Coordinates of C-alpha atoms (C1' of nucleotides) in Angstrom, one line a residue:
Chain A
X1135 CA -7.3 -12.0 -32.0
X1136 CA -5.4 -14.0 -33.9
X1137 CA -2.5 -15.7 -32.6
X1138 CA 0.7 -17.8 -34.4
X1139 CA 1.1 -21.1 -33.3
X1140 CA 2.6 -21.6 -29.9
X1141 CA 5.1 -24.1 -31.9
X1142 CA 6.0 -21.1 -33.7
X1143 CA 9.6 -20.1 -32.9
X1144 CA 8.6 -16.5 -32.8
X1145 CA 6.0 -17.1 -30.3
X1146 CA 4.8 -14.7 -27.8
X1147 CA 2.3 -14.6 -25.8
X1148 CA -1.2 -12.7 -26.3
X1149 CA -0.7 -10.2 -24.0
X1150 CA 2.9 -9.0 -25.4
X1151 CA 1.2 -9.4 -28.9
X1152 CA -1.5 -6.6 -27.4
X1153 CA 1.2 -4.3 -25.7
X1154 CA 3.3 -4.2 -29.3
X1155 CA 0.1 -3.1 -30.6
X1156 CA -0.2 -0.6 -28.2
X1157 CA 3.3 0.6 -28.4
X1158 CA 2.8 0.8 -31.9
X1159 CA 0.2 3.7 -31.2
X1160 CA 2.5 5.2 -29.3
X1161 CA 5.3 5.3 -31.8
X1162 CA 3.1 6.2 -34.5
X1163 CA 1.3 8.9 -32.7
X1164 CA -2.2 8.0 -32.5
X1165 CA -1.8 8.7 -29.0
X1166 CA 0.9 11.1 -27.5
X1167 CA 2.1 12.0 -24.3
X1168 CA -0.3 13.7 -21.9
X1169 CA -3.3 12.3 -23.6
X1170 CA -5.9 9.7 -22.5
X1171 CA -5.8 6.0 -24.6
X1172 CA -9.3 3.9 -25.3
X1173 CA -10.0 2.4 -22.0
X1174 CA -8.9 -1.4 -21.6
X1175 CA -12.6 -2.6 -22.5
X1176 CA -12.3 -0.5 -25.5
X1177 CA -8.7 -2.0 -26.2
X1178 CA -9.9 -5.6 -25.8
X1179 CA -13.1 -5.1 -28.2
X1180 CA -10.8 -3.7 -30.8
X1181 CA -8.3 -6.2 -30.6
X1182 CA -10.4 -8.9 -30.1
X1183 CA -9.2 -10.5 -26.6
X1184 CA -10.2 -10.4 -23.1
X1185 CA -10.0 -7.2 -20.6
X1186 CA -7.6 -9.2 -18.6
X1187 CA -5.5 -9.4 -21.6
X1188 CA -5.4 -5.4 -22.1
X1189 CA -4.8 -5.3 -18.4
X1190 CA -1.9 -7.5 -18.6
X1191 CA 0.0 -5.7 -21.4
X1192 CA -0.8 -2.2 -19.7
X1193 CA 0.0 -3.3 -16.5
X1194 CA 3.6 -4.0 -18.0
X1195 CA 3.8 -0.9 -19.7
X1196 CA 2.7 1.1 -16.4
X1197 CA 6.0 -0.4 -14.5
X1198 CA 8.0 0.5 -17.5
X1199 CA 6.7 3.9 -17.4
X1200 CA 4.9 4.3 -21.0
X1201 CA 1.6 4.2 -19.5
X1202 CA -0.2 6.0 -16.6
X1203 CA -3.2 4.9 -15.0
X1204 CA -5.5 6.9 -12.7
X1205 CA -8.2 4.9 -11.1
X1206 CA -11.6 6.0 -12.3
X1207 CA -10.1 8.4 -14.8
X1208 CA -8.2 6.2 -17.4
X1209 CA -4.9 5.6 -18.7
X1210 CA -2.6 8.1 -19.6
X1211 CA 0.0 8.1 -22.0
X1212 CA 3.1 9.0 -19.8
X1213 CA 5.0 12.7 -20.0
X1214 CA 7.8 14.5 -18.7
X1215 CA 5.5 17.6 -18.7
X1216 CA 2.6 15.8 -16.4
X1217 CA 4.8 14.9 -13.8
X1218 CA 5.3 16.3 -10.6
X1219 CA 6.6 19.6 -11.3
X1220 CA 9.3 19.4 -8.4
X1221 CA 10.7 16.4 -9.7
X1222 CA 10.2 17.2 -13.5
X1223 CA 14.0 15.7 -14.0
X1224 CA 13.2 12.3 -13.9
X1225 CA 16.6 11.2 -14.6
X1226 CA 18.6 13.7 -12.5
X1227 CA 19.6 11.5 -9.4
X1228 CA 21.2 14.4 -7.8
X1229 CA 20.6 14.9 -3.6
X1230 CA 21.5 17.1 -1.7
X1231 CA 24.1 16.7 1.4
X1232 CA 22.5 18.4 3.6
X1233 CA 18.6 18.0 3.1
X1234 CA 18.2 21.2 2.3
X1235 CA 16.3 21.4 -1.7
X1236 CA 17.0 24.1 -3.5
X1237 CA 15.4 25.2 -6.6
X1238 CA 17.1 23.8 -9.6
X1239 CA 17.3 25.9 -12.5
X1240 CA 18.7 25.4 -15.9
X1241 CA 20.9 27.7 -17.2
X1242 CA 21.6 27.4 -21.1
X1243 CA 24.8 28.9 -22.4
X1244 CA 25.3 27.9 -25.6
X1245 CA 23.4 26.1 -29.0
X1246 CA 24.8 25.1 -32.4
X1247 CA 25.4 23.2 -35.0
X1248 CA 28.1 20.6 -36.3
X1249 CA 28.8 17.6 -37.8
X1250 CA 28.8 14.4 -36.1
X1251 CA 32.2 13.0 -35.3
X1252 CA 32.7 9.3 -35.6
X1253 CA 32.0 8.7 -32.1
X1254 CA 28.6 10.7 -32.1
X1255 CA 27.7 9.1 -35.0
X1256 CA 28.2 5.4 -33.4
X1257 CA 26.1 6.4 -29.9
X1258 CA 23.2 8.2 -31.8
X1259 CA 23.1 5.4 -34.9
X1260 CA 23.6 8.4 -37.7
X1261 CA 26.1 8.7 -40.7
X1262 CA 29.4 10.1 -39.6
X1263 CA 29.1 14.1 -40.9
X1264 CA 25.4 14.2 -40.5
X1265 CA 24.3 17.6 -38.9
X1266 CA 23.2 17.4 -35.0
X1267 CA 22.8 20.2 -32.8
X1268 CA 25.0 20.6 -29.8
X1269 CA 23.8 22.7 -26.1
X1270 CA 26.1 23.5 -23.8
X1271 CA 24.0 24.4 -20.4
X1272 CA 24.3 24.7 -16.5
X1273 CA 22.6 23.2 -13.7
X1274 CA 22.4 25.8 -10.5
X1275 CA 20.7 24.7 -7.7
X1276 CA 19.8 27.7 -5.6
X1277 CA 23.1 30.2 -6.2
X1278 CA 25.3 27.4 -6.8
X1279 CA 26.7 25.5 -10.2
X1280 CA 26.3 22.3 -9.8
X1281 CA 26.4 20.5 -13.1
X1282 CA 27.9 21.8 -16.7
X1283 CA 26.7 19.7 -19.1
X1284 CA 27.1 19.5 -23.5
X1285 CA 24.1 17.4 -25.2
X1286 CA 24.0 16.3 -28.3
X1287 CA 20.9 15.8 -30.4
X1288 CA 20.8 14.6 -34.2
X1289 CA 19.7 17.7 -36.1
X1290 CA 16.8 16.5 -38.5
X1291 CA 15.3 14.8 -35.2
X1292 CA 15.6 18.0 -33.6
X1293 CA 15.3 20.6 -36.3
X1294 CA 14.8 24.1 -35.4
X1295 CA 16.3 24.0 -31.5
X1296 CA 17.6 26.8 -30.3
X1297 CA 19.5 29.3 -27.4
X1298 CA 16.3 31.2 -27.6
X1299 CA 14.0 28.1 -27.4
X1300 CA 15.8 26.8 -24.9
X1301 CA 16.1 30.0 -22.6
X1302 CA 11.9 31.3 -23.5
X1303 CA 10.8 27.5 -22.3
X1304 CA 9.8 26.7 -19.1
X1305 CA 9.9 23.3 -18.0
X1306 CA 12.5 20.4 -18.1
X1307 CA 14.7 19.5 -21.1
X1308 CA 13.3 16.7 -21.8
X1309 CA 9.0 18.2 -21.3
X1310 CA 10.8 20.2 -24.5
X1311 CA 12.2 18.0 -26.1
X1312 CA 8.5 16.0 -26.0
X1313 CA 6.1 19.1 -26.6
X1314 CA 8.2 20.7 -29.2
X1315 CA 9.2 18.1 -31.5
X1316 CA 7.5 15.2 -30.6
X1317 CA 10.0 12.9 -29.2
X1318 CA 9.6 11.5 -26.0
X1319 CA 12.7 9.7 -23.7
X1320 CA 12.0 6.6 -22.4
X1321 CA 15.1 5.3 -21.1
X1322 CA 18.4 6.3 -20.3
X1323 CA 22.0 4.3 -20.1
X1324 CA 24.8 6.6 -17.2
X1325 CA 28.5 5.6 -17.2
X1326 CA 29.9 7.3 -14.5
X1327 CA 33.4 8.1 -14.0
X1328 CA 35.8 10.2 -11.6
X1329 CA 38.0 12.8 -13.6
X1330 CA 39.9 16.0 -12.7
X1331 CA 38.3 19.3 -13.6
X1332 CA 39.3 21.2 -16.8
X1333 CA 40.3 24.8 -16.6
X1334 CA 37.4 25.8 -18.5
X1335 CA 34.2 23.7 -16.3
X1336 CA 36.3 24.6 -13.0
X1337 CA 35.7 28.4 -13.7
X1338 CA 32.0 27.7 -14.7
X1339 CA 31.4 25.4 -11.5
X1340 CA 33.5 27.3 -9.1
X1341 CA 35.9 24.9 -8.2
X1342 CA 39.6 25.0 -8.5
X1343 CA 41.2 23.2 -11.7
X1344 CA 41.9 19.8 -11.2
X1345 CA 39.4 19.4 -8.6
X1346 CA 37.9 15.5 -9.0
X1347 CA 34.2 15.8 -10.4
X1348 CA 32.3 13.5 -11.3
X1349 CA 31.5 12.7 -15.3
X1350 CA 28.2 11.6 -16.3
X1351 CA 27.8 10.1 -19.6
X1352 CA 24.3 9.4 -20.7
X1353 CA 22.6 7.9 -24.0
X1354 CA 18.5 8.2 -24.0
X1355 CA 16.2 6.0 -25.9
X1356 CA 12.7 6.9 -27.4
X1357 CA 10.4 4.2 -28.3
X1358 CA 11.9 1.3 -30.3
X1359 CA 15.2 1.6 -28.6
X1360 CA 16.2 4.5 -30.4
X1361 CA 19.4 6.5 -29.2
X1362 CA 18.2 10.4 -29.4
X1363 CA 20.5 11.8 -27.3
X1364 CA 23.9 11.5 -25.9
X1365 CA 25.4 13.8 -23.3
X1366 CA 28.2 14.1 -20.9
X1367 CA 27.8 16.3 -17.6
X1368 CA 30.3 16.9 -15.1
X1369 CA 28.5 17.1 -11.5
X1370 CA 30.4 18.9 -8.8
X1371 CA 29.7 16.3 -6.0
X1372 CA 31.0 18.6 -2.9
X1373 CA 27.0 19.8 -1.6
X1374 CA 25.0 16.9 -3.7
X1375 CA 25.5 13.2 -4.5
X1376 CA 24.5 10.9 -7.0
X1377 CA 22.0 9.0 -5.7
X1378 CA 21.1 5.2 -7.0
X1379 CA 18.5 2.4 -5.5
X1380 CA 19.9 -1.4 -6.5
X1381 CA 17.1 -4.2 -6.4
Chain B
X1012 CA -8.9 -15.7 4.1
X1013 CA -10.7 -13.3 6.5
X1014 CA -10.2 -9.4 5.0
X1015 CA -10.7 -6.1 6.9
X1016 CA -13.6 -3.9 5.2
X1017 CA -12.4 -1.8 2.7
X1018 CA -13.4 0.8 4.9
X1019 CA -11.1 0.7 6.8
X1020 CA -8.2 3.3 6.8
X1021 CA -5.9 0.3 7.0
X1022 CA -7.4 -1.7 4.4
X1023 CA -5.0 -3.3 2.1
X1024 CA -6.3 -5.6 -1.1
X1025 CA -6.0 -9.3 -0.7
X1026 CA -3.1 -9.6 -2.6
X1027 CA -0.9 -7.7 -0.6
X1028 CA -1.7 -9.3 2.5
X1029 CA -1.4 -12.5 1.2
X1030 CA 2.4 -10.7 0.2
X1031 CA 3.2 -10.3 3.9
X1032 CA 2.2 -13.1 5.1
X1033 CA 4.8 -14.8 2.5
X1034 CA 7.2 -12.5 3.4
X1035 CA 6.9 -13.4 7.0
X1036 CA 8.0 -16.7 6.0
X1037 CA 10.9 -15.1 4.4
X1038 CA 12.2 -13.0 7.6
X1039 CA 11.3 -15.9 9.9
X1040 CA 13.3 -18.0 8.0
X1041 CA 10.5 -20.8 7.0
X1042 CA 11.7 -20.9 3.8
X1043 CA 15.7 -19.9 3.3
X1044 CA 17.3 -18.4 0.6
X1045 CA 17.3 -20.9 -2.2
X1046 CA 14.8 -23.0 -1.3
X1047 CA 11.2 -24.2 -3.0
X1048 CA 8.4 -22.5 -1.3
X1049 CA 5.7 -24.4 -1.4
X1050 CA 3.5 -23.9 -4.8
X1051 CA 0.8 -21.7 -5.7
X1052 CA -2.2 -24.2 -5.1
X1053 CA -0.7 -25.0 -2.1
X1054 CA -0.2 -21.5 -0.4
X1055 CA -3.7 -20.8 -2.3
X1056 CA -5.6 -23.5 0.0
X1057 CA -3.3 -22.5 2.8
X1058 CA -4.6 -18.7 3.1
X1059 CA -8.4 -19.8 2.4
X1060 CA -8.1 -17.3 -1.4
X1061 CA -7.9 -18.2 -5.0
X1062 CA -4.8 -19.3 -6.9
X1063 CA -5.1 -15.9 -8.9
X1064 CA -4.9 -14.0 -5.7
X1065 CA -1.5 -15.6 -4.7
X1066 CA 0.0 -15.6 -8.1
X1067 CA -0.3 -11.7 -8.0
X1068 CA 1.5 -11.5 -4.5
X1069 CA 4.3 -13.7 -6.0
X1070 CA 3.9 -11.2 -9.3
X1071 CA 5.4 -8.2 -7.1
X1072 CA 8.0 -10.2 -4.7
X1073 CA 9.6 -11.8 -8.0
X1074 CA 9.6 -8.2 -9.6
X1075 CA 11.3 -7.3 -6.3
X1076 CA 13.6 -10.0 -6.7
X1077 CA 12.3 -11.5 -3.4
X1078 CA 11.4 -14.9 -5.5
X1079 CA 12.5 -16.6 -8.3
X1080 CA 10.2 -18.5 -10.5
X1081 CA 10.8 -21.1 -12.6
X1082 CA 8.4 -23.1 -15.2
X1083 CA 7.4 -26.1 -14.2
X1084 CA 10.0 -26.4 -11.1
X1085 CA 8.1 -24.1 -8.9
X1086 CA 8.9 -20.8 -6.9
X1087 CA 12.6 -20.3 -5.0
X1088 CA 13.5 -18.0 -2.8
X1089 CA 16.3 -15.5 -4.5
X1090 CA 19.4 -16.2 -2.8
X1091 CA 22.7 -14.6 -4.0
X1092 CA 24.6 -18.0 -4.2
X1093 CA 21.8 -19.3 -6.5
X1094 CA 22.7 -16.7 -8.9
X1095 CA 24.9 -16.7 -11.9
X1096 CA 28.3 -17.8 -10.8
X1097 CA 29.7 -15.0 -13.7
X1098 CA 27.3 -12.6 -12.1
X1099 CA 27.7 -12.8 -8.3
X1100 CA 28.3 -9.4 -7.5
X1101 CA 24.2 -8.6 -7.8
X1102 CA 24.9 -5.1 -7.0
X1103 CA 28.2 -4.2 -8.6
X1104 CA 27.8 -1.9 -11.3
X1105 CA 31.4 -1.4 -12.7
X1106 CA 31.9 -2.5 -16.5
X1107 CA 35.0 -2.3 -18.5
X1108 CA 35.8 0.7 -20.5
X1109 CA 36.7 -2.1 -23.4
X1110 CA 34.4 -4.8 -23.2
X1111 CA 36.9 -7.4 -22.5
X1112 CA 35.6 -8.7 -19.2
X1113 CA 38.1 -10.0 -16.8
X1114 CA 37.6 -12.4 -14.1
X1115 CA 37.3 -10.8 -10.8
X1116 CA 38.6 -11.2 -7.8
X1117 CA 38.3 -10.1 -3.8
X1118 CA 41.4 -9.5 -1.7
X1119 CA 40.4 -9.5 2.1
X1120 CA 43.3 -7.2 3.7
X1121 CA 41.9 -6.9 7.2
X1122 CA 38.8 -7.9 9.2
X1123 CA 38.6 -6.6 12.9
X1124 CA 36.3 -5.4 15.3
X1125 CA 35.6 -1.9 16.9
X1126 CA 32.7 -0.2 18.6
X1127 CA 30.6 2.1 16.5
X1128 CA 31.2 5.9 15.9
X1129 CA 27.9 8.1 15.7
X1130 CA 27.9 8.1 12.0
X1131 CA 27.6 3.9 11.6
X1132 CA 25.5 3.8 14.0
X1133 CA 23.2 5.5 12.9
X1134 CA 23.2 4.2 9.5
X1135 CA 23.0 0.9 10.7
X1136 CA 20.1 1.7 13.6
X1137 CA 21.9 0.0 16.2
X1138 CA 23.7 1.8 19.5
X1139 CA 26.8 4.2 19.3
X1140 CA 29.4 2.1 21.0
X1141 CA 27.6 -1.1 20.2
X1142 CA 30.5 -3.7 18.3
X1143 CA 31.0 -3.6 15.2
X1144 CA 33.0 -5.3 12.1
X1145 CA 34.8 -4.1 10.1
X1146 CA 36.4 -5.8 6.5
X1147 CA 38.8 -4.4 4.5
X1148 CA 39.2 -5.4 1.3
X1149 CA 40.4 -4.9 -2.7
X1150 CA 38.4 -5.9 -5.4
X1151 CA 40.9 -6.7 -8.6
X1152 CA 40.1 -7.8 -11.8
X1153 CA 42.5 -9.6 -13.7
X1154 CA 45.6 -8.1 -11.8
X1155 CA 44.3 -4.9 -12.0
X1156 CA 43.5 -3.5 -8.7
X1157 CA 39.9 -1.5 -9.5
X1158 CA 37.9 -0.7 -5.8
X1159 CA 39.3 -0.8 -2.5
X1160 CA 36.3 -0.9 0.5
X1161 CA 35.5 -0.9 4.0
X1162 CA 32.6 -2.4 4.8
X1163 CA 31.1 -1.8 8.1
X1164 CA 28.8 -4.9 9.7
X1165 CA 26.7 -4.7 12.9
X1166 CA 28.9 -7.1 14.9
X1167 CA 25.8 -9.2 16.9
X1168 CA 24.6 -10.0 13.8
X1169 CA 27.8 -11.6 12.0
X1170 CA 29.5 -12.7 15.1
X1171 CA 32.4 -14.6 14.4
X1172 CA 33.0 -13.1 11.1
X1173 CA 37.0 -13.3 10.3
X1174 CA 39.4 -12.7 7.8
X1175 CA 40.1 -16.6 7.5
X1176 CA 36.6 -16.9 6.8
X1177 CA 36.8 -14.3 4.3
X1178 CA 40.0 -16.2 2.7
X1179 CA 38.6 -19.7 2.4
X1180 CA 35.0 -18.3 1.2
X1181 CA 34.3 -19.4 -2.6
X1182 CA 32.2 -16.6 -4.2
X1183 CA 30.6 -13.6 -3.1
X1184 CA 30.5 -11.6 0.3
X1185 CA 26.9 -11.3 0.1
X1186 CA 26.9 -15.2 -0.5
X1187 CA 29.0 -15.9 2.4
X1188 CA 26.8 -13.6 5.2
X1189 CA 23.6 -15.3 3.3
X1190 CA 24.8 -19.0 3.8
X1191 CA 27.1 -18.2 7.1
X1192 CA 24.7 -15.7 8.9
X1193 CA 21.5 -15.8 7.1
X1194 CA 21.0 -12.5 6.3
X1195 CA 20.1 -11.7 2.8
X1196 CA 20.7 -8.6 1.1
X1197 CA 17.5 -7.8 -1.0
X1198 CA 18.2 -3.6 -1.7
X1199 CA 20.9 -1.3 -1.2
X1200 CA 21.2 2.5 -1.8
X1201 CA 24.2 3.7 -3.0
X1202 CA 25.8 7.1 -2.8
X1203 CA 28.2 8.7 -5.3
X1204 CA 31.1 11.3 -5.0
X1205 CA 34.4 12.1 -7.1
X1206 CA 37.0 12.7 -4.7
X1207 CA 40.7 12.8 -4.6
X1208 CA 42.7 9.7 -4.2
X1209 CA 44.6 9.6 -0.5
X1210 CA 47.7 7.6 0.0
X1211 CA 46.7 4.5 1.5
X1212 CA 44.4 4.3 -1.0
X1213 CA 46.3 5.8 -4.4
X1214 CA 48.7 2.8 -3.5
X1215 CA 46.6 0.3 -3.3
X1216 CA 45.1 1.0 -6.6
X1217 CA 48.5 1.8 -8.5
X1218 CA 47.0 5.1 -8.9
X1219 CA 48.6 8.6 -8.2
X1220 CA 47.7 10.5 -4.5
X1221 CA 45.5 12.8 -5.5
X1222 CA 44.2 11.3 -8.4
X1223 CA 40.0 11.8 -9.3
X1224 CA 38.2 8.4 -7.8
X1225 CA 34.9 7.5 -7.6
X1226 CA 33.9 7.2 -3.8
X1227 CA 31.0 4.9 -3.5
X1228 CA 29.2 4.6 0.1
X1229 CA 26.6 1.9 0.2
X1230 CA 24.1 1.0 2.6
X1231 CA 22.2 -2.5 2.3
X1232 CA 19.1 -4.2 3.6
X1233 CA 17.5 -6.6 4.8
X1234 CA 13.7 -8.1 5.2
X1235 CA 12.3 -5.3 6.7
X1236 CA 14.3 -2.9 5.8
X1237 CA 16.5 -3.6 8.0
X1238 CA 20.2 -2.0 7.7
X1239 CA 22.9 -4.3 8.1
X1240 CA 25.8 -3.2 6.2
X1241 CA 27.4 0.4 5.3
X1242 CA 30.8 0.5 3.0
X1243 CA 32.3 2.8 1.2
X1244 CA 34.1 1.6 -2.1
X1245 CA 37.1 3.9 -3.4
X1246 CA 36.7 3.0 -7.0
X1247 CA 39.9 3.6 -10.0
X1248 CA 37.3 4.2 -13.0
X1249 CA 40.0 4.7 -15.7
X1250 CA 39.7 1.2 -17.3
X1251 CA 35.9 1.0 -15.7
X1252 CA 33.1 3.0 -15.4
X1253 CA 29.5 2.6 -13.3
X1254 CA 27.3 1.7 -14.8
X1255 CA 23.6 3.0 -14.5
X1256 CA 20.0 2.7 -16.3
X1257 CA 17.7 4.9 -15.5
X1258 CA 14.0 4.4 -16.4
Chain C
dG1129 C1' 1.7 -38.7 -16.4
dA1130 C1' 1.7 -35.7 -12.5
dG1131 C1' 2.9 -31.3 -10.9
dT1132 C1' 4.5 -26.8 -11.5
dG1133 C1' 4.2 -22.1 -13.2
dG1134 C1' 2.2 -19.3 -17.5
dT1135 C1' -1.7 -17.7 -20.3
dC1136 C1' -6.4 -16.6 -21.3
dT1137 C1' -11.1 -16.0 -20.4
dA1138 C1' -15.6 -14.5 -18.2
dG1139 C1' -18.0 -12.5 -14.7
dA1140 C1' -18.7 -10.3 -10.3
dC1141 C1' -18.0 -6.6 -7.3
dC1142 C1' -15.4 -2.5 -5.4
dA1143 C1' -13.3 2.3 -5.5
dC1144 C1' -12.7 6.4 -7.7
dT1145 C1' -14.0 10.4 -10.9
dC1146 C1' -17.1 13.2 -13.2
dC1147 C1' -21.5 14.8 -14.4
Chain D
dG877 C1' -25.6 7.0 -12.5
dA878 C1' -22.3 5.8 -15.9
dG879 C1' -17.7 4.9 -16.9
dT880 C1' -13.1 4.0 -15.5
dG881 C1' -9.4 1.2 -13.4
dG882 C1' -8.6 -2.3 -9.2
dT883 C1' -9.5 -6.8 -7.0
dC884 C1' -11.0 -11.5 -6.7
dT885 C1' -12.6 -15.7 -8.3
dA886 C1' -13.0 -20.1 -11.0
dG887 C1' -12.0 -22.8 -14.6
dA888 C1' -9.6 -24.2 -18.9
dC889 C1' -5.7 -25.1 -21.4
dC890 C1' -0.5 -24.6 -22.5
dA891 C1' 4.6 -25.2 -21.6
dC892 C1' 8.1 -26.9 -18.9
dT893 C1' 10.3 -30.4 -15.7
dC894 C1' 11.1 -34.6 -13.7
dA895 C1' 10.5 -39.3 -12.8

DNA sequence: GAGTGGTCTAGACCACTCC
DNA sequence: GAGTGGTCTAGACCACTCA
């Protein structure tokens, strides 16, 4: 492996050199989610450095959640579909108050098409007017509303999405989003805030108008940092809480 | 370094043991928050294994933000006064809606002690009845009155906490009952709720009764994971929002 | 220049999976 | 048994800090 000079004010070291080679297969394709990547002797023969150096650079991409390994099997290129089918949200940090866990189900309402505003346009890095798709959708847990959310997706991205799609699949959003067209979330920014319920998400979520909820704004990133999705929920937060670990 | 056989149903690779036995030093207080523990060669030849083998104990505690490395200075135990004087609140998430970032600012209001109720004590694992402390206080920035919080403290553990000490402290709470009692805060969960403002605290935060807030009820620990703190923050979010990544 | 952490290598052996 | 990731070692050299 060839490597700049360390005097080189672009320098990085071998084993970040090897990961942006791997995440370039990832980006590309070559290897896509679910699937199995060359094992790390493999990696290090092709790129021409040591095992420990493919170890390294996977061993980041593991914590990041990219990569999967499973001892004596090999390293997986991470999904929302291979996961844990009980906790196939990944981002949802929603508990319930009282132990109990329901069975979430999500309940799509609506799917169309629009134009980006200019606000859209800025939080998913398209031209102001470009087409995206827009679902509206509830989150039941058991019997019980929980969540009303509307997500939007740039259209091209997302070509072809729609009610039907959405109600026929069975899976998460995002296991979707991933097997269907090929676009897998890596990475999500939240900004929560407290707000009174509308007239319109108090009927859907059973609670009385101007009730306080709380509003969940999210952006998600696919590889390279790209913004693919923005959406806004508003939880209900009377029989389940936002939940959030700080380190 | 003697190591049980890896048949053993309590075997545990090198590495982490060697972890422990570092983070001993930690909870016995061997090495205090800020401090240099001694370097990598040295805790190598002190536990009879290679200086690879430590390195990759002091790999996860710094990814736990247990330790703090530093090129050619050596390895520091994270402290919360060490950190970045703009940054001090490690686990305050708020951000404002408009980027301008304002100074902030905590109010102590009240500080007084009480016995626990069933609730805090069980969150805190010590005795109902056993004493307790209680803060209140308002978190401002700029003049704007943002998050008002209780914060609930095991009383045997930060005896002789007081509002004067609260006044004259320069910097953050956490610093304070890290340099003042030696307990340092190294994880925290926090729960999440919108709720409706009540008077005490709609005045307070120059907001109307009733009005949507973001209720925020933390619970932080120690080495050990250890409980020592329970608060519940009131939070205004309409000039800032929390703030969350999800990965 | 001495001492620290950071990178890279090479090789040995272990644990797990699958055939 | 062959192949995978997981652990451990030993040694070389680099980059940074401080005296």
């Amino acid at each position: 492996m060839l490597q700049e000079s360390p005097l080189s004010p672009t320098f990085s070291p071998l084993y970040r050199q090897i990961k942006r080679l791997i995440l370039q297969g990832l980006e590309s394709g070559e290897w896509r989610p679910g699937e199995l990547i060359p094992s790390e002797n493999e990696l290090a023969a092709r790129f021409n450095v040591s095992q420990g150096t493919v170890r390294k650079a996977i061993d980041e991409m593991a914590a990041e959640n990219l990569l999967l390994r499973r001892q004596g099997k090999g390293t997986y290129v991470a999904s929302h579909n291979d996961d844990d089918p009980h906790v196939s949200f990944r981002f949802l940090r929603l508990v319930p108050e009282n132990g109990k866990l329901e069975p979430s189900q999500s309940v799509p309402l609506e799917c169309w098409r629009a134009k980006a505003g200019l606000e859209v346009s800025r939080t998913l890095g398209i031209k102001p007017g470009a087409p995206i798709t827009i679902v509206r959708r509830l989150l039941k847990f058991g019997a019980k509303p929980v969540v009303v959310e509307e997500i939007y997706l740039p259209g091209e991205t997302f070509d072809g999405l729609s009610l039907e799609i959405l109600q026929e699949y069975q899976g998460s959003f995002y296991g979707l989003l991933e097997s269907r067209f090929g676009v897998r979330m890596i990475r999500a920014e939240e900004r929560l805030r407290a707000m009174a319920a509308d007239r319109a998400s108090a009927a859907l979520l059973g609670v009385a108008e101007g009730a306080p909820l709380l509003s969940v704004e999210r952006v998600s990133y696919t590889y390279g940092d790209r913004p693919v999705e923005w959406r806004r929920g508003l939880y209900s937060t009377a029989d389940y809480y936002y939940m959030n670990e700080l380190n």
